[in-house]
XYZ file of N, CA and C in Angstrom:
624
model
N 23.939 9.537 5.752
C 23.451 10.687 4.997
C 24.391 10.975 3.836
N 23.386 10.877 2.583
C 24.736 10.976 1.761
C 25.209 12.602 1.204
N 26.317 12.729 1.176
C 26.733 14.808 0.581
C 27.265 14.786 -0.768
N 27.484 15.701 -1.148
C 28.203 16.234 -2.233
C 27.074 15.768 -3.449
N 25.889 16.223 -3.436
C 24.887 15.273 -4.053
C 23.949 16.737 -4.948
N 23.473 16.782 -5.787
C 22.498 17.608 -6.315
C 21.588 17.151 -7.333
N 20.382 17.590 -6.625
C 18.915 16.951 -7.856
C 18.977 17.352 -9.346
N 19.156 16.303 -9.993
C 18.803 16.564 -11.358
C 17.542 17.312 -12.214
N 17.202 17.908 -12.028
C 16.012 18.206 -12.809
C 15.815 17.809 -14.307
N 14.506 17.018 -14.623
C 14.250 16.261 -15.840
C 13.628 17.470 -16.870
N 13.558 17.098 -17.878
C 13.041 18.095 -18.973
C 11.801 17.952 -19.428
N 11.108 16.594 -18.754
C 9.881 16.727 -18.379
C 8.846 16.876 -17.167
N 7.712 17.699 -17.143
C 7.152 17.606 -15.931
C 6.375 16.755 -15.173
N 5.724 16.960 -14.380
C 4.909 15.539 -13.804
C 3.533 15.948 -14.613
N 3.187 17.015 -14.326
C 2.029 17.601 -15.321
C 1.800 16.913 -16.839
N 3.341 17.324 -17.534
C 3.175 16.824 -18.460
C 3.254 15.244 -18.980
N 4.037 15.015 -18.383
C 4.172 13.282 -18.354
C 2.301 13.149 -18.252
N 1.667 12.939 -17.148
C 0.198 12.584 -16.969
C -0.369 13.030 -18.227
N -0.452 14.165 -18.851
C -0.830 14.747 -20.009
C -0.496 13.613 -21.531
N 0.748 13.628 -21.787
C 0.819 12.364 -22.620
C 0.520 10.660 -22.459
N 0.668 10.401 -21.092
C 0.361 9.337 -20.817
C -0.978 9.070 -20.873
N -1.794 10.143 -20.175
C -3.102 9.930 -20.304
C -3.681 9.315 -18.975
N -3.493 9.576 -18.206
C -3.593 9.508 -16.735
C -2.397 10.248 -15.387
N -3.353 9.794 -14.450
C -2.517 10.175 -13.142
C -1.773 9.608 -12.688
N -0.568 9.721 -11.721
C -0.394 9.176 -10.995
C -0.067 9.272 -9.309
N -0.554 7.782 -8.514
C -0.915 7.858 -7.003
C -0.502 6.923 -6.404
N -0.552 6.781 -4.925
C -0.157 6.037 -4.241
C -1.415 5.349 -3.637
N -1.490 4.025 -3.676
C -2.687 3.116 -2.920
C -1.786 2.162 -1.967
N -2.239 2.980 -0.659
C -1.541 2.408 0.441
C -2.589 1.131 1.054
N -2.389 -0.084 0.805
C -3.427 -0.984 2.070
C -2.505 -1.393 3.294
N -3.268 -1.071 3.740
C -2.287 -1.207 5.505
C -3.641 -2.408 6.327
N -2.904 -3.125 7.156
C -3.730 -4.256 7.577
C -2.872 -5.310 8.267
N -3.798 -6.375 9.327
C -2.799 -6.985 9.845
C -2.721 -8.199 8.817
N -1.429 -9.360 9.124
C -1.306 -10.256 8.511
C -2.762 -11.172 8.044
N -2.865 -11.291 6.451
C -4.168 -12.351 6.551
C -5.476 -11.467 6.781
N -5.173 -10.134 6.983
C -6.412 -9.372 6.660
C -7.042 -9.498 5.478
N -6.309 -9.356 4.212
C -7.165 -9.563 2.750
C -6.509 -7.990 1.866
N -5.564 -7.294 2.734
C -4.987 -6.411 2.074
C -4.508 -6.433 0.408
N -3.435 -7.401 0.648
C -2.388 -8.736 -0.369
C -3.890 -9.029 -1.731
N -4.616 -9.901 -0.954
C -5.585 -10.038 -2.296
C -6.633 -8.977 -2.830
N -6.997 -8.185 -2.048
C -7.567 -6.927 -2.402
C -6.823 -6.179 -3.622
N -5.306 -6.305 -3.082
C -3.965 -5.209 -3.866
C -4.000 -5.985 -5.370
N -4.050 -7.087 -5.520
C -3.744 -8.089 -6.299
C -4.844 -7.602 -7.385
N -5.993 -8.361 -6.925
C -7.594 -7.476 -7.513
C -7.606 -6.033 -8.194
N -7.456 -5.078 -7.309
C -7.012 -3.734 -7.843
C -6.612 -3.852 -9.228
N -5.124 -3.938 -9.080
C -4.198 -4.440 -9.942
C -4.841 -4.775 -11.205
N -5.352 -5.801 -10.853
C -5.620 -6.009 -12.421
C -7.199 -5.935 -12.831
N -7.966 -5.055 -12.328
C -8.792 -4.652 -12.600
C -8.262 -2.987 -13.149
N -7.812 -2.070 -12.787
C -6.883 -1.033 -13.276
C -6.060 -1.494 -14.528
N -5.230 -2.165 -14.905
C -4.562 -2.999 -15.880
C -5.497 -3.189 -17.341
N -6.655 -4.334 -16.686
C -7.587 -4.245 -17.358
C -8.230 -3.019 -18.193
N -8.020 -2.593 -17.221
C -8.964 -1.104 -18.037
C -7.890 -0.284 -18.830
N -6.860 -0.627 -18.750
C -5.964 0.292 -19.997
C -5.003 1.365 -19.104
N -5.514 1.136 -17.621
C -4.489 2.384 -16.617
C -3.157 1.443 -16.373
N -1.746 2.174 -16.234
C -1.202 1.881 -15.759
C -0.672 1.499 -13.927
N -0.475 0.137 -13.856
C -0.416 0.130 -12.184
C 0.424 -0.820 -12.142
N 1.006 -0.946 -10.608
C 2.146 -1.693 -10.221
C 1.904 -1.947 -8.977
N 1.975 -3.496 -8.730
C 1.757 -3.542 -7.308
C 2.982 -3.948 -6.773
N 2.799 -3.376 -5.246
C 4.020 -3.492 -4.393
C 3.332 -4.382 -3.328
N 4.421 -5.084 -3.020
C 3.694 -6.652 -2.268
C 5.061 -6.822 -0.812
N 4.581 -6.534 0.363
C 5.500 -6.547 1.526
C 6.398 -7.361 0.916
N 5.974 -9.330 1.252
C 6.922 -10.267 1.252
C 7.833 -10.456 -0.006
N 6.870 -9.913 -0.593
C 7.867 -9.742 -2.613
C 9.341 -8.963 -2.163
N 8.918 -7.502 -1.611
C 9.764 -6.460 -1.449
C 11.342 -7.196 -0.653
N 10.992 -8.010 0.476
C 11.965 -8.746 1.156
C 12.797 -9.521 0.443
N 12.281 -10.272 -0.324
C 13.162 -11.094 -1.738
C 14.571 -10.395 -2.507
N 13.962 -8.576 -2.470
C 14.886 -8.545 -3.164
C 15.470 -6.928 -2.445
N 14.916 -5.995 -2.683
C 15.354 -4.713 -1.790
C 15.309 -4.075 -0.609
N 14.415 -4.998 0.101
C 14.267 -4.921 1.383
C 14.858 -6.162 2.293
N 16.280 -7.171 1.472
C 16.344 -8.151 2.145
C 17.019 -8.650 2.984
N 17.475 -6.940 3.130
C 18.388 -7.074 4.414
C 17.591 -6.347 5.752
N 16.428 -6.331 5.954
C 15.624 -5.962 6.762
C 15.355 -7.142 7.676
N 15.145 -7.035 9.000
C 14.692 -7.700 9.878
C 12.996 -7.138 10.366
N 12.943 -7.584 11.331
C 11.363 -7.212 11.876
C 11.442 -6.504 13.195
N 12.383 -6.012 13.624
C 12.443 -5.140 14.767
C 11.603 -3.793 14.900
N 11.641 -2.633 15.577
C 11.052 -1.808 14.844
C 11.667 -0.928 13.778
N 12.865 -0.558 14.501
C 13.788 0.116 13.783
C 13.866 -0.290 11.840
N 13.979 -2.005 11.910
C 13.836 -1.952 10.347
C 12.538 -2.323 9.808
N 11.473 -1.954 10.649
C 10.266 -2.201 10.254
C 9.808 -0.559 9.338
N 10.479 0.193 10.130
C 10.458 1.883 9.750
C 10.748 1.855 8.763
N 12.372 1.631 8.556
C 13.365 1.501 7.398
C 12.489 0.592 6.507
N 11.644 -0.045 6.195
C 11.087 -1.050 5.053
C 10.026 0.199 4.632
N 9.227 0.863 5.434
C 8.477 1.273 4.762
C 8.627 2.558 4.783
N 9.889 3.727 4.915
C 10.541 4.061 4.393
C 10.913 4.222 3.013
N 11.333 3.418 2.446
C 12.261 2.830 1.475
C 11.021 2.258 0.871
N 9.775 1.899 0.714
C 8.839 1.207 0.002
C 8.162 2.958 -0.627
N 7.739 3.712 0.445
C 6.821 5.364 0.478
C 7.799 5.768 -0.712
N 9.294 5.752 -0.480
C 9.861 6.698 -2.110
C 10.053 5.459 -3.154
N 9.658 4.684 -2.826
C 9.517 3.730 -4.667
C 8.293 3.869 -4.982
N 7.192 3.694 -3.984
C 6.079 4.030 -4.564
C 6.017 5.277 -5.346
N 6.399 6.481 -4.338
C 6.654 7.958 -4.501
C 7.088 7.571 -6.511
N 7.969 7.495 -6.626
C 8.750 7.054 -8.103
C 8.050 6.633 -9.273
N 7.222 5.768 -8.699
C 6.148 4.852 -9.782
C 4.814 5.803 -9.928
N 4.353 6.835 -8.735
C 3.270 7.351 -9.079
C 3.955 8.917 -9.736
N 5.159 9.382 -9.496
C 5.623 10.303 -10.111
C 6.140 10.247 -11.634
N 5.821 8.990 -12.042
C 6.048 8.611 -13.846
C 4.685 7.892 -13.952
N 3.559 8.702 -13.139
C 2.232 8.707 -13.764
C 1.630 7.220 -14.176
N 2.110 6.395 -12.740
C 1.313 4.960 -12.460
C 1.068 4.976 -11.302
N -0.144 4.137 -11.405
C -0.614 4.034 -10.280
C -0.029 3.191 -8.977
N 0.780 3.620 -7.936
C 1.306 2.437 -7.372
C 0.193 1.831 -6.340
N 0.235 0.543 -6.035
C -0.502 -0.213 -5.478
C 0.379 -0.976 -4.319
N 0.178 -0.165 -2.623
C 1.177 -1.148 -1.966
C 0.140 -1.927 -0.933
N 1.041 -2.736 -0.575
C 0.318 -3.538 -0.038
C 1.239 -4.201 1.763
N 1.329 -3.460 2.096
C 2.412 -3.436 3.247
C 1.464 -3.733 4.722
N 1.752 -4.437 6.037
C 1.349 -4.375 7.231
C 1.553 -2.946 7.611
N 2.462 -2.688 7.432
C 3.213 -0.647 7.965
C 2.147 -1.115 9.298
N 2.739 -1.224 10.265
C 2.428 -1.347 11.503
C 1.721 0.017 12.280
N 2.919 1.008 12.449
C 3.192 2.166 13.201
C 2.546 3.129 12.181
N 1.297 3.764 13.266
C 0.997 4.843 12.571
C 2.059 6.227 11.740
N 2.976 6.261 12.896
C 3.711 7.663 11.854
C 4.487 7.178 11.185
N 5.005 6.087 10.460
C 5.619 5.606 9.335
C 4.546 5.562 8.173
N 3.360 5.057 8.511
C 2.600 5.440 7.270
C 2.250 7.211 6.875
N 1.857 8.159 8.164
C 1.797 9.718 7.837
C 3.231 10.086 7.305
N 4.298 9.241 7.417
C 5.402 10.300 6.884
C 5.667 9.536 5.621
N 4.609 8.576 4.740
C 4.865 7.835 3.384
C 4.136 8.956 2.984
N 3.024 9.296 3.541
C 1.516 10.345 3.080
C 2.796 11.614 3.288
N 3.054 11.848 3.830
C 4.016 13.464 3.785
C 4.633 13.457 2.901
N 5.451 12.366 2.597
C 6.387 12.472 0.946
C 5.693 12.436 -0.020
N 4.569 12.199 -0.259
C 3.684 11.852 -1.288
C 2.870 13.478 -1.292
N 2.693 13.838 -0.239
C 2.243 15.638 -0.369
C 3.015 16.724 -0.558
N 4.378 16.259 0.075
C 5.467 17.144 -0.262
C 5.579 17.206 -2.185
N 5.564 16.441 -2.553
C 5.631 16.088 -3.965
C 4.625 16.193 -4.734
N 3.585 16.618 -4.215
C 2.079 17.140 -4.795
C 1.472 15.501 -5.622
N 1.843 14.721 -4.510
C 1.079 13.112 -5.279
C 0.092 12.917 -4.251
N -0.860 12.266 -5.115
C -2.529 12.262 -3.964
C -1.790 10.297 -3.096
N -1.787 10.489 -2.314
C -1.898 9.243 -1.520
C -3.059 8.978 -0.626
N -3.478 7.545 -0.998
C -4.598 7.413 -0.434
C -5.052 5.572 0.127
N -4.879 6.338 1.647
C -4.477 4.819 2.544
C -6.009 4.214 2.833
N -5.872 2.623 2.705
C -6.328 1.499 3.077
C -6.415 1.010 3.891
N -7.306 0.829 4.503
C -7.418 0.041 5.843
C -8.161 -1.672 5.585
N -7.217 -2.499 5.131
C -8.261 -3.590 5.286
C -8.250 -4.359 6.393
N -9.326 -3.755 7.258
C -9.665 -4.363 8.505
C -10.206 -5.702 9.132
N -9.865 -6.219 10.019
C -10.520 -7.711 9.957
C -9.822 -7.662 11.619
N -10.808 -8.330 12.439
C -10.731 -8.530 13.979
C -9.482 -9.927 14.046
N -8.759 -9.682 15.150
C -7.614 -10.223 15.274
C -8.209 -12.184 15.063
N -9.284 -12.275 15.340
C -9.776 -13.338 15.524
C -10.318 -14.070 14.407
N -10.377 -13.028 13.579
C -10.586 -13.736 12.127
C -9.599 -14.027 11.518
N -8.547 -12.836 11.540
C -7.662 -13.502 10.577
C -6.021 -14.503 10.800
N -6.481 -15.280 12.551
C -6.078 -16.114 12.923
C -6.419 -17.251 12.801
N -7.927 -17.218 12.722
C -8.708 -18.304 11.741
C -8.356 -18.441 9.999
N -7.876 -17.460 9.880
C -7.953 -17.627 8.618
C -6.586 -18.124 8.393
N -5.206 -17.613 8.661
C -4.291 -17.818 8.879
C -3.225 -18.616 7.542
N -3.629 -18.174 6.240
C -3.276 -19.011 5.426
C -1.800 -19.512 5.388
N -0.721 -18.725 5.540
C 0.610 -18.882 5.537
C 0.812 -20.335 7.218
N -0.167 -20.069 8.172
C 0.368 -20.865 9.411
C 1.103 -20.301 10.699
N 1.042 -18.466 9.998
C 2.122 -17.499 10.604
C 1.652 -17.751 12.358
N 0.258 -17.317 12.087
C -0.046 -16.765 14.205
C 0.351 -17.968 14.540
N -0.099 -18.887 14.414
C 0.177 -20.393 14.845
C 1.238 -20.548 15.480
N 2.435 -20.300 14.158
C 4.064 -20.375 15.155
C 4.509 -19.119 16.035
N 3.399 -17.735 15.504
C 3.687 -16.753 16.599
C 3.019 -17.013 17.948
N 2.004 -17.880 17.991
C 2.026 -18.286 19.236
C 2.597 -19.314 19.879
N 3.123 -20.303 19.202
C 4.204 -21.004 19.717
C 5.528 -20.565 19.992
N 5.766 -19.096 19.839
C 7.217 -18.462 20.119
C 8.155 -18.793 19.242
N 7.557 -19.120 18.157
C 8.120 -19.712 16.709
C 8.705 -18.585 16.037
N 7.963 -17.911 16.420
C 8.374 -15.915 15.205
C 8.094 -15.310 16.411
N 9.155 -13.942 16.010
C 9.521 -13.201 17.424
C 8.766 -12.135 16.526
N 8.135 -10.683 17.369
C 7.493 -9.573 16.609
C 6.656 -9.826 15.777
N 6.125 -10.675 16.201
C 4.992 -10.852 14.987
C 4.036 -9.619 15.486
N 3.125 -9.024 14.137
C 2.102 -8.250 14.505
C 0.994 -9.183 14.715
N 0.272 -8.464 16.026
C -0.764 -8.705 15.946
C -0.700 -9.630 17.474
N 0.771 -10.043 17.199
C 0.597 -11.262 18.954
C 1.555 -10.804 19.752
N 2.996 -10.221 18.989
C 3.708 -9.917 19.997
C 4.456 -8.819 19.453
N 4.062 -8.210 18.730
C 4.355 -6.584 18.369
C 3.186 -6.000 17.849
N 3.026 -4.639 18.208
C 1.716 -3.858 18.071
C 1.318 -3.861 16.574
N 0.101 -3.411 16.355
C -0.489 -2.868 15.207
C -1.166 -1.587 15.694
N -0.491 -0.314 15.078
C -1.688 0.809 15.439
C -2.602 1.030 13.927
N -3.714 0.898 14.235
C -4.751 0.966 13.213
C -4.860 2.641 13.194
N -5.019 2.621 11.338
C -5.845 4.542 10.403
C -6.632 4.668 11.820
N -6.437 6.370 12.068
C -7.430 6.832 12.961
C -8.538 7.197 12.138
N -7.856 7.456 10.244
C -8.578 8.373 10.102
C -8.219 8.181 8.340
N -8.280 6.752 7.924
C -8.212 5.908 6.430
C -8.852 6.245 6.060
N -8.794 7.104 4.933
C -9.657 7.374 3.076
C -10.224 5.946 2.820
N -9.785 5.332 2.685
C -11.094 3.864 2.719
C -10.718 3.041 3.956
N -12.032 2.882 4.389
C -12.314 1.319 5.539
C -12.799 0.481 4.890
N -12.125 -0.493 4.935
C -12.950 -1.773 4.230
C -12.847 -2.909 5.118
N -14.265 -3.242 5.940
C -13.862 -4.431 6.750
C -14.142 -5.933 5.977
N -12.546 -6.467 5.679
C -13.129 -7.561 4.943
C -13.314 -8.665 5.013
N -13.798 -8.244 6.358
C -15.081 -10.000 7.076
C -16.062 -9.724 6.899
N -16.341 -8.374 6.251
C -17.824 -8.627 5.738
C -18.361 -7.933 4.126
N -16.964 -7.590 3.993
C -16.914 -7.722 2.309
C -16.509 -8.463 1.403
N -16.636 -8.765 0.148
C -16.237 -9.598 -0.842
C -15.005 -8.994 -1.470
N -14.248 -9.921 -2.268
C -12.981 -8.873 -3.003
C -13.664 -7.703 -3.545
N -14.571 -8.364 -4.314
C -15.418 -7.823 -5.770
C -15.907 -6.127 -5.424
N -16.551 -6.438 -4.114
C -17.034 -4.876 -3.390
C -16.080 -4.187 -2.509
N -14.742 -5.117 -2.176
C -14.226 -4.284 -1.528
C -13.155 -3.462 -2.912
N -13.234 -4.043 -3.780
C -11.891 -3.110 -5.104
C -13.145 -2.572 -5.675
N -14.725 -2.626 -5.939
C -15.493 -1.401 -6.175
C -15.012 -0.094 -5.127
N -15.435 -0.094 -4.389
C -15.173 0.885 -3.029
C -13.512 1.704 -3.752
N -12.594 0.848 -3.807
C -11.649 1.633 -3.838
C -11.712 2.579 -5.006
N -12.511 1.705 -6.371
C -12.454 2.521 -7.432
C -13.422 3.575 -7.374
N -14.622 3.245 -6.983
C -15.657 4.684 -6.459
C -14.914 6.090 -5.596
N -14.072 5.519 -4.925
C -13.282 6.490 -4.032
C -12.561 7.649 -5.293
N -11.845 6.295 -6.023
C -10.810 7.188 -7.056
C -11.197 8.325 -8.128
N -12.518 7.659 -8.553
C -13.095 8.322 -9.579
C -14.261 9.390 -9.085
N -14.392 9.594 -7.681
C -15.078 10.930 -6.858
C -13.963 12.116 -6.821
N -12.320 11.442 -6.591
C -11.557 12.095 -6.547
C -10.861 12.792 -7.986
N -11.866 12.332 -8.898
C -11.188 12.501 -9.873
C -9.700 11.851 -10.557
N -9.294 11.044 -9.840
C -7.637 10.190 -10.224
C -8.106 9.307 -10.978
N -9.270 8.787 -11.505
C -9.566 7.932 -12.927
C -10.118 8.253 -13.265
N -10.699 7.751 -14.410
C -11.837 8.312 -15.076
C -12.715 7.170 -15.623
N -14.353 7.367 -14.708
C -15.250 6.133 -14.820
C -15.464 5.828 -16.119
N -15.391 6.434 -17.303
C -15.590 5.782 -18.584
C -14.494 4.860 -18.975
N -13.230 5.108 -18.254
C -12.216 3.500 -18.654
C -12.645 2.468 -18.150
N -13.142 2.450 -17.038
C -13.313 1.418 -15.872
C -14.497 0.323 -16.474
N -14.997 1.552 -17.378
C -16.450 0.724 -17.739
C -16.003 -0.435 -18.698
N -14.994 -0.339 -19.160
C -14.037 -1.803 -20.204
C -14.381 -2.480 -19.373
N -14.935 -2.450 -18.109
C -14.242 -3.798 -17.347
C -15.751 -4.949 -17.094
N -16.837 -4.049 -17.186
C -18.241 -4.213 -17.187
C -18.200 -5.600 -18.061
């Protein structure tokens, strides 16, 4: 815990920042097991938002490990600590009025409600993802080879075979994407955004 510490206050607001920038900014949480379609969904987003002239940034689990998260293991303890430490960078990127885009497993339900608590404490709209897919698909699908060696006792904690996944009781979007396309599952997210008012459907239409 660190002391002797006091918040700076900036001389601009979050209000106003969005005001000159010309947009909002939020948190797009996709939570999902490995090989769900989270990762390429986030990707999609991305640059369909981009496209349209909004600012966005995607945050990518295995990216994050490379460099600020790379002293993390997979236990639970630093499974917390990763997404932790991911909720206030996002927090950061949507508080200078971009859109952050993460793209994390976040396993444990109350590590994702306490990314959503910092993000409300701070008056930022966060709004979690569920890209869902039955354990059986996306062992079939398996692009990396991961379940494979998690069932050979190859990888210890893996989600999904030998450490839990608790699934949204209660995700702002479901998207099951064994039976959606990218194309309709990043419509969905943007229909969501622009009901909520956090875009605005006449940018989006660049993309038509």
């Amino acid at each position: 815990m660190s002391t002797n510490i006091t918040w700076h206050e900036g001389a601009v607001s979050k209000e106003e920042r969005q005001s000159l920038l010309g947009q909002k900014g939020l948190t797009i949480w996709f939570t999902g097991l490995s090989a769900s379609g989270k990762s390429t969904l986030a990707t999609a987003l991305e640059q369909t938002l981009l496209h349209s002239g909004i600012s966005a940034y995607r945050l990518d689990g295995d990216n994050i490990r490379f460099g600020l998260n790379k002293n993390l293991g997979f236990g639970p303890d630093d499974r917390t600590e990763n997404i932790r430490r991911i909720g206030e960078v996002a927090k950061l990127f949507a508080d200078a009025a971009t859109i952050a885009v993460t793209s994390f497993i976040s396993p444990y339900r109350q590590d994702r409600d306490s990314a959503r608590a910092l993000h409300e404490a701070a008056g930022i709209p966060f709004v979690e993802v569920f890209a869902d897919a039955p354990l059986e698909v996306v062992e079939q699908r398996d692009p990396k080879g991961l379940y494979k060696k998690a069932k050979a006792g190859e990888i210890k904690e893996f989600t999904g075979i030998s450490a839990p996944y608790e699934a949204p009781e209660k995700a702002d979007i479901h998207i099951k994407t064994h039976e959606t396309s990218v194309e309709e599952g990043v419509k969905i997210v943007l229909d969501y955004l622009v009901e909520k008012g956090y875009v605005q459907a006449d940018k989006l239409k660049k993309t038509a």
